[in-house]
N, CA and C of each residue as an Amber inpcrd file, in Angstrom:
protein
   339
  18.7080000 -58.1210000 -52.2490000  19.0160000 -57.0450000 -53.0270000
  20.0840000 -56.3680000 -52.0020000  20.8210000 -55.6830000 -52.7640000
  21.6230000 -55.4310000 -52.2790000  21.6570000 -53.2320000 -51.9670000
  22.2890000 -52.9950000 -51.6790000  21.5070000 -51.4970000 -51.2150000
  22.5570000 -50.9710000 -52.5920000  22.1130000 -50.2740000 -52.9000000
  22.7090000 -49.0840000 -53.9560000  23.2920000 -48.4000000 -53.3330000
  24.3810000 -47.4100000 -53.8030000  25.3520000 -46.1170000 -53.8460000
  24.0970000 -44.9570000 -52.7060000  23.0450000 -44.8440000 -53.6890000
  22.5370000 -43.7240000 -53.7240000  21.9610000 -43.7240000 -52.5710000
  20.7240000 -44.9930000 -52.2920000  20.5720000 -45.8560000 -50.9830000
  21.8840000 -45.5180000 -49.4930000  23.1370000 -45.6080000 -49.9770000
  23.4280000 -45.6880000 -48.7320000  24.0140000 -43.9580000 -48.5090000
  23.8740000 -43.3400000 -49.3380000  24.1320000 -42.1100000 -49.2530000
  23.0710000 -41.1070000 -48.5990000  22.2850000 -41.2430000 -48.8410000
  20.5360000 -41.0180000 -48.6700000  20.8890000 -41.1750000 -47.1180000
  20.9870000 -43.1810000 -47.0520000  20.7700000 -42.8700000 -45.4400000
  21.8710000 -42.0130000 -44.2540000  22.9420000 -41.9830000 -45.2610000
  23.4390000 -41.1280000 -44.5250000  23.7100000 -39.9560000 -43.6740000
  22.6320000 -39.6770000 -44.3810000  22.6760000 -37.9450000 -45.1970000
  21.3950000 -37.6740000 -44.1900000  20.3650000 -38.7540000 -44.3690000
  19.4240000 -38.7540000 -42.9290000  19.3170000 -38.9430000 -41.5690000
  21.3030000 -39.9160000 -41.2430000  21.5240000 -40.2920000 -39.9960000
  21.9180000 -39.1850000 -39.4760000  23.1130000 -38.2900000 -40.3060000
  24.0080000 -36.5720000 -40.4000000  22.1380000 -35.7480000 -40.3990000
  21.3730000 -35.7900000 -40.6860000  20.2160000 -34.5480000 -40.4420000
  20.1380000 -35.0230000 -38.6610000  19.8250000 -36.3620000 -38.6930000
  19.3750000 -36.5630000 -37.3790000  20.0310000 -36.5190000 -36.3020000
  21.2030000 -36.3950000 -36.2330000  22.2620000 -36.1250000 -35.3130000
  22.4900000 -34.8210000 -35.6120000  21.8420000 -33.4830000 -36.6480000
  22.0360000 -32.2060000 -36.3150000  20.6040000 -31.4280000 -35.5180000
  19.8080000 -32.5230000 -35.8610000  18.0370000 -32.3370000 -35.2410000
  18.7760000 -32.2370000 -33.4860000  19.7060000 -33.7830000 -33.5270000
  19.6200000 -33.6760000 -31.9320000  20.5420000 -32.9340000 -30.8940000
  21.6740000 -32.1170000 -31.6120000  22.2150000 -31.4470000 -31.2480000
  21.5570000 -29.8820000 -31.2100000  20.8750000 -29.5880000 -32.0130000
  19.8720000 -28.6780000 -31.8290000  18.7180000 -28.6530000 -30.8550000
  18.6050000 -29.5640000 -30.5410000  17.2070000 -30.6060000 -29.5800000
  18.4100000 -30.1820000 -27.9900000  19.5070000 -30.8950000 -28.1670000
  20.2650000 -30.2130000 -26.8920000  20.4470000 -28.9470000 -26.4720000
  20.8310000 -27.9580000 -27.6000000  20.9250000 -26.7720000 -27.0550000
  19.8630000 -25.8630000 -26.5000000  18.2920000 -26.1980000 -27.5690000
  17.2160000 -25.7700000 -26.9230000  16.9600000 -25.6610000 -25.1950000
  16.8710000 -27.7340000 -25.2880000  16.7630000 -27.6260000 -23.9640000
  17.9720000 -27.0400000 -22.7830000  19.0970000 -27.0690000 -23.7240000
  19.9410000 -26.0800000 -22.1470000  19.4740000 -24.9410000 -22.1770000
  19.0230000 -24.3200000 -23.1930000  18.4230000 -22.7320000 -22.8580000
  16.7340000 -22.8770000 -22.2740000  16.1910000 -23.8460000 -22.4100000
  14.7740000 -23.8600000 -21.9570000  15.2770000 -24.3310000 -20.0910000
  16.3010000 -25.0060000 -19.8720000  16.7200000 -25.1530000 -18.3670000
  17.1470000 -23.3540000 -18.0670000  17.8860000 -23.0130000 -18.7070000
  18.5730000 -21.2480000 -18.3430000  17.1030000 -20.6620000 -18.2430000
  16.3550000 -20.9030000 -18.5890000  15.1130000 -20.0830000 -19.1390000
  14.4800000 -20.2310000 -17.4920000  14.8090000 -22.1410000 -17.5260000
  13.4920000 -21.8750000 -16.1610000  14.5790000 -21.5390000 -14.5520000
  15.3360000 -21.9670000 -14.5880000  16.5590000 -20.8660000 -13.9440000
  16.3240000 -19.8940000 -13.6080000  15.9080000 -18.8160000 -14.4230000
  16.1020000 -17.3900000 -14.4400000  14.5520000 -17.6620000 -13.8330000
  13.5370000 -18.2060000 -14.2440000  12.3070000 -17.8540000 -13.8530000
  11.9780000 -18.0500000 -12.5100000  13.0050000 -19.5370000 -11.9340000
  12.5450000 -19.1560000 -10.7270000  13.3450000 -18.5960000  -9.5550000
  14.4920000 -17.6230000 -10.0700000  14.7190000 -16.5350000  -9.4620000
  13.9050000 -16.0460000  -9.3890000  13.2410000 -15.1690000 -10.7580000
  12.1060000 -14.1350000 -10.8690000  11.4460000 -14.6460000  -9.5830000
  10.7730000 -15.7800000  -9.6690000   9.7170000 -16.1670000  -9.1170000
   9.9280000 -15.8960000  -7.6860000  11.2680000 -16.3260000  -6.8520000
  11.6030000 -16.4670000  -5.5960000  11.8050000 -14.4330000  -5.1150000
  12.2900000 -14.0180000  -6.0010000  12.0940000 -12.6470000  -5.6730000
  10.5560000 -11.5280000  -5.3780000  10.3270000 -12.0450000  -6.3570000
   8.6570000 -11.7440000  -6.6870000   7.8900000 -12.1370000  -5.4230000
   7.9920000 -13.6910000  -5.1070000   7.9930000 -13.7820000  -3.0500000
   8.5570000 -12.8790000  -2.5590000   9.6560000 -13.1420000  -2.2050000
   9.7190000 -12.1710000  -1.2580000   9.8150000 -10.2430000  -1.4580000
   9.6230000 -10.0980000  -2.4200000   8.7320000  -9.0600000  -2.8450000
   7.6080000  -8.6660000  -2.0910000   6.5610000  -9.7240000  -2.5250000
   4.8490000 -10.2500000  -1.9090000   5.3920000 -10.1260000  -0.5970000
   6.1200000 -10.6960000   0.1750000   6.2600000 -10.6560000   1.3240000
   6.3280000  -9.9740000   2.2740000   7.1400000  -9.1590000   1.7520000
   7.4860000  -7.6780000   2.5060000   6.5470000  -6.4050000   2.1900000
   5.5880000  -6.5350000   0.7940000   4.5110000  -5.8890000   0.4700000
   3.6430000  -5.7220000   1.5050000   3.4580000  -7.1230000   1.9390000
   1.9640000  -7.5650000   2.9260000   2.6270000  -7.0260000   4.2890000
   3.6560000  -7.5540000   4.3640000   4.2720000  -7.0950000   5.9580000
   4.2390000  -5.2890000   5.9100000   4.5650000  -4.8640000   5.2270000
   3.9930000  -2.9930000   4.9470000   2.6240000  -2.4670000   5.0850000
   2.4340000  -3.4480000   4.4820000   0.7480000  -3.3760000   4.3900000
   0.3620000  -3.5270000   5.6650000   0.5360000  -4.3340000   6.5830000
  -0.0120000  -4.2790000   7.3840000   0.5670000  -3.7910000   8.7080000
   1.7680000  -3.1650000   8.4190000   2.3380000  -1.6650000   9.7500000
   1.5080000  -0.5420000   9.2800000   1.7500000  -0.4300000   8.1400000
   0.4060000   0.9720000   7.8720000  -1.1260000   1.0050000   8.1230000
  -1.6290000  -0.4010000   8.3090000  -3.1520000  -0.6110000   8.8700000
  -2.3310000  -0.7730000  10.1480000  -1.6160000  -0.9510000  11.3780000
  -1.8600000  -0.6790000  12.4840000  -1.5830000   0.9630000  12.6740000
  -0.6650000   1.2970000  12.2430000  -0.5820000   2.9880000  11.9780000
  -1.4460000   3.8870000  11.7340000  -2.3780000   3.0540000  10.6030000
  -4.0460000   3.6430000  10.4820000  -4.6910000   3.7070000  11.3920000
  -5.0740000   2.3760000  12.2930000  -5.6510000   2.5030000  13.2920000
  -5.5350000   3.2790000  14.5580000  -4.1020000   3.4060000  14.7850000
  -3.9180000   3.9410000  16.4050000  -4.2180000   5.3670000  15.9450000
  -3.8600000   5.9540000  14.5380000  -4.1850000   6.9980000  14.0690000
  -5.4990000   7.3180000  14.6660000  -6.2440000   6.8040000  13.7950000
  -7.8090000   6.6930000  14.1090000  -8.8590000   6.5140000  15.3690000
  -7.6710000   5.6490000  16.0290000  -8.2340000   5.7340000  17.5680000
  -7.7830000   7.1860000  18.3850000  -5.8250000   7.5940000  18.3850000
  -5.8140000   8.5860000  19.0070000  -7.1210000  10.2330000  17.9920000
  -7.3610000   9.6880000  17.2190000  -8.1900000  10.9570000  16.5050000
  -9.5950000  10.9110000  17.6190000  -9.9210000   9.9850000  17.6120000
 -11.4770000   9.4420000  17.8750000 -11.4170000   9.7970000  19.1140000
 -10.5130000   9.6870000  20.4390000 -10.0390000  10.1650000  21.5670000
 -10.5420000  11.5150000  21.5090000  -9.7050000  12.6910000  20.2430000
  -9.3190000  13.8190000  20.3790000 -10.3270000  14.5320000  20.2520000
 -11.6210000  13.8380000  19.1800000 -13.4180000  14.2800000  18.8160000
 -14.0110000  14.1580000  19.9050000 -13.7640000  12.7040000  20.8250000
 -14.7680000  12.9770000  21.9780000 -13.9560000  13.9550000  23.2550000
 -13.1120000  14.1420000  22.9220000 -12.3090000  15.3340000  23.9350000
 -12.8050000  16.8810000  23.8060000 -13.1150000  17.2810000  22.4330000
 -13.2430000  18.5220000  21.8420000 -15.1870000  18.2130000  21.9820000
 -15.9220000  17.4840000  22.0290000 -17.2120000  17.3610000  21.5600000
 -17.5290000  17.0460000  23.4560000 -17.0770000  17.0410000  24.4140000
 -17.3130000  17.4130000  25.5830000 -16.8550000  18.4400000  26.0290000
 -16.0440000  18.9480000  25.2200000 -15.5250000  20.4450000  25.7200000
 -16.3920000  21.3430000  24.9230000 -17.5490000  21.0420000  23.7040000
 -17.5740000  22.0510000  22.9300000 -19.4270000  22.2520000  24.1160000
 -19.6470000  20.5750000  24.3130000 -21.0040000  20.4340000  25.0240000
 -20.6480000  21.6860000  26.8060000 -19.8440000  21.4210000  27.1390000
 -19.6690000  22.3700000  28.3400000 -19.8420000  23.6610000  27.9070000
 -18.5180000  24.1290000  26.9030000 -18.8980000  25.3700000  26.7690000
 -20.5290000  25.8400000  26.2370000 -21.5210000  24.7040000  25.5950000
 -22.0680000  25.2060000  25.0440000 -23.6050000  25.2960000  26.6630000
 -23.1500000  24.3800000  27.2420000 -24.1560000  24.9380000  28.2710000
 -23.8890000  25.4690000  29.7380000 -22.4770000  26.3360000  29.2440000
 -22.0400000  27.7820000  29.7300000 -22.7680000  29.3120000  28.9820000
 -22.7260000  28.8200000  28.2060000 -23.6470000  29.5560000  27.1680000
 -24.5040000  30.8770000  27.8720000 -26.1770000  29.8850000  27.9800000
 -27.5180000  30.7530000  29.0990000 -25.9440000  31.6590000  30.1470000
 -25.3920000  30.8090000  30.9030000 -24.8810000  31.8640000  31.8150000
 -24.1250000  33.2350000  32.0720000 -23.2720000  32.9850000  30.6040000
 -21.9500000  33.8090000  30.1580000 -23.4190000  35.1280000  29.7680000
 -23.9390000  34.7890000  28.8920000 -24.9900000  35.5400000  28.7940000
 -25.9060000  36.5810000  29.8370000 -25.6300000  36.0420000  30.8840000
 -26.6600000  36.4770000  32.0490000 -25.3380000  37.1980000  32.8040000
 -24.0640000  36.5250000  32.5830000 -23.5450000  37.8840000  33.5770000
 -22.7420000  38.3330000  32.5830000 -23.0110000  38.9730000  30.8770000
 -22.9150000  40.0190000  30.1600000 -23.9140000  41.1510000  30.9000000
 -25.0760000  40.7410000  30.6560000 -26.2810000  41.4500000  30.7800000
 -26.2700000  42.2550000  32.4640000 -25.6100000  41.4970000  33.0590000
 -25.6350000  41.6060000  34.6440000 -24.3450000  43.1560000  34.1550000
 -23.6510000  42.6650000  33.8790000 -22.0010000  43.9570000  33.8540000
 -22.7960000  44.8640000  33.2380000 -23.6540000  44.6270000  31.8150000
 -24.0150000  45.4190000  31.3420000 -24.9250000  46.3390000  32.1110000
 -25.3240000  46.1410000  33.0870000 -26.6600000  46.7660000  33.4570000
 -26.3450000  47.7710000  34.5670000 -25.5110000  47.0020000  35.2990000
 -23.8860000  47.5380000  35.9730000 -23.5710000  48.7690000  35.7930000
 -22.9390000  48.8320000  34.7460000 -22.2870000  49.5780000  33.7360000
 -23.3700000  51.2610000  34.1200000 -24.2520000  50.1200000  33.2690000
 -25.1270000  51.7400000  33.2680000 -25.6370000  52.1910000  34.4970000
 -25.7470000  51.6460000  35.7370000 -26.3760000  51.8420000  36.9220000
 -25.1550000  53.0860000  37.6920000 -23.5320000  52.6640000  36.9840000
 -22.5970000  53.5030000  37.8280000 -22.2390000  54.5230000  36.3200000
 -22.7670000  54.6310000  35.3750000 -22.8860000  56.1100000  34.5290000
 -24.0700000  56.8620000  34.7490000 -25.4720000  56.2670000  35.2230000
 -26.5650000  57.1400000  35.4710000 -26.0010000  57.8230000  36.7810000
 -25.2430000  57.1760000  38.2390000 -24.5700000  57.6240000  39.3410000
 -23.5150000  58.6740000  39.0810000 -23.1790000  58.5010000  38.3130000
 -22.1790000  59.4300000  37.7920000 -22.4070000  60.3770000  37.2260000
 -23.1940000  60.6270000  36.0170000 -23.5810000  61.5700000  36.2200000
 -24.8070000  62.0260000  36.8420000 -25.1070000  61.9240000  37.2670000
 -25.8380000  62.5900000  39.0390000 -25.4190000  62.9170000  39.5380000
 -23.9970000  62.6680000  39.8930000 -23.1770000  63.7640000  40.4420000
 -22.8750000  65.0260000  40.3140000
């Protein structure tokens, strides 16, 4: 059985169609390679940004911890000062009372003269 012209024509068209599909697949693969390259670059930039952000967070936490330590020391000092002042309060009240009594005595002495 010999191939007919129609069969040969159809086979050639199929061959040409397969060649076109193959060429388009090559183009698609090239675009996918470009996309993968860009994704790799993006991932590298994101990783770099992540590392920088992590470093900044650690630095910020260190600064915060240092500030809290200093604040804690200041609060302790203020507490000690306030305790000291509250311990002196009764003494100050007595002294003010004594001064008021002395003034009253002086005023009486001056008015008696």
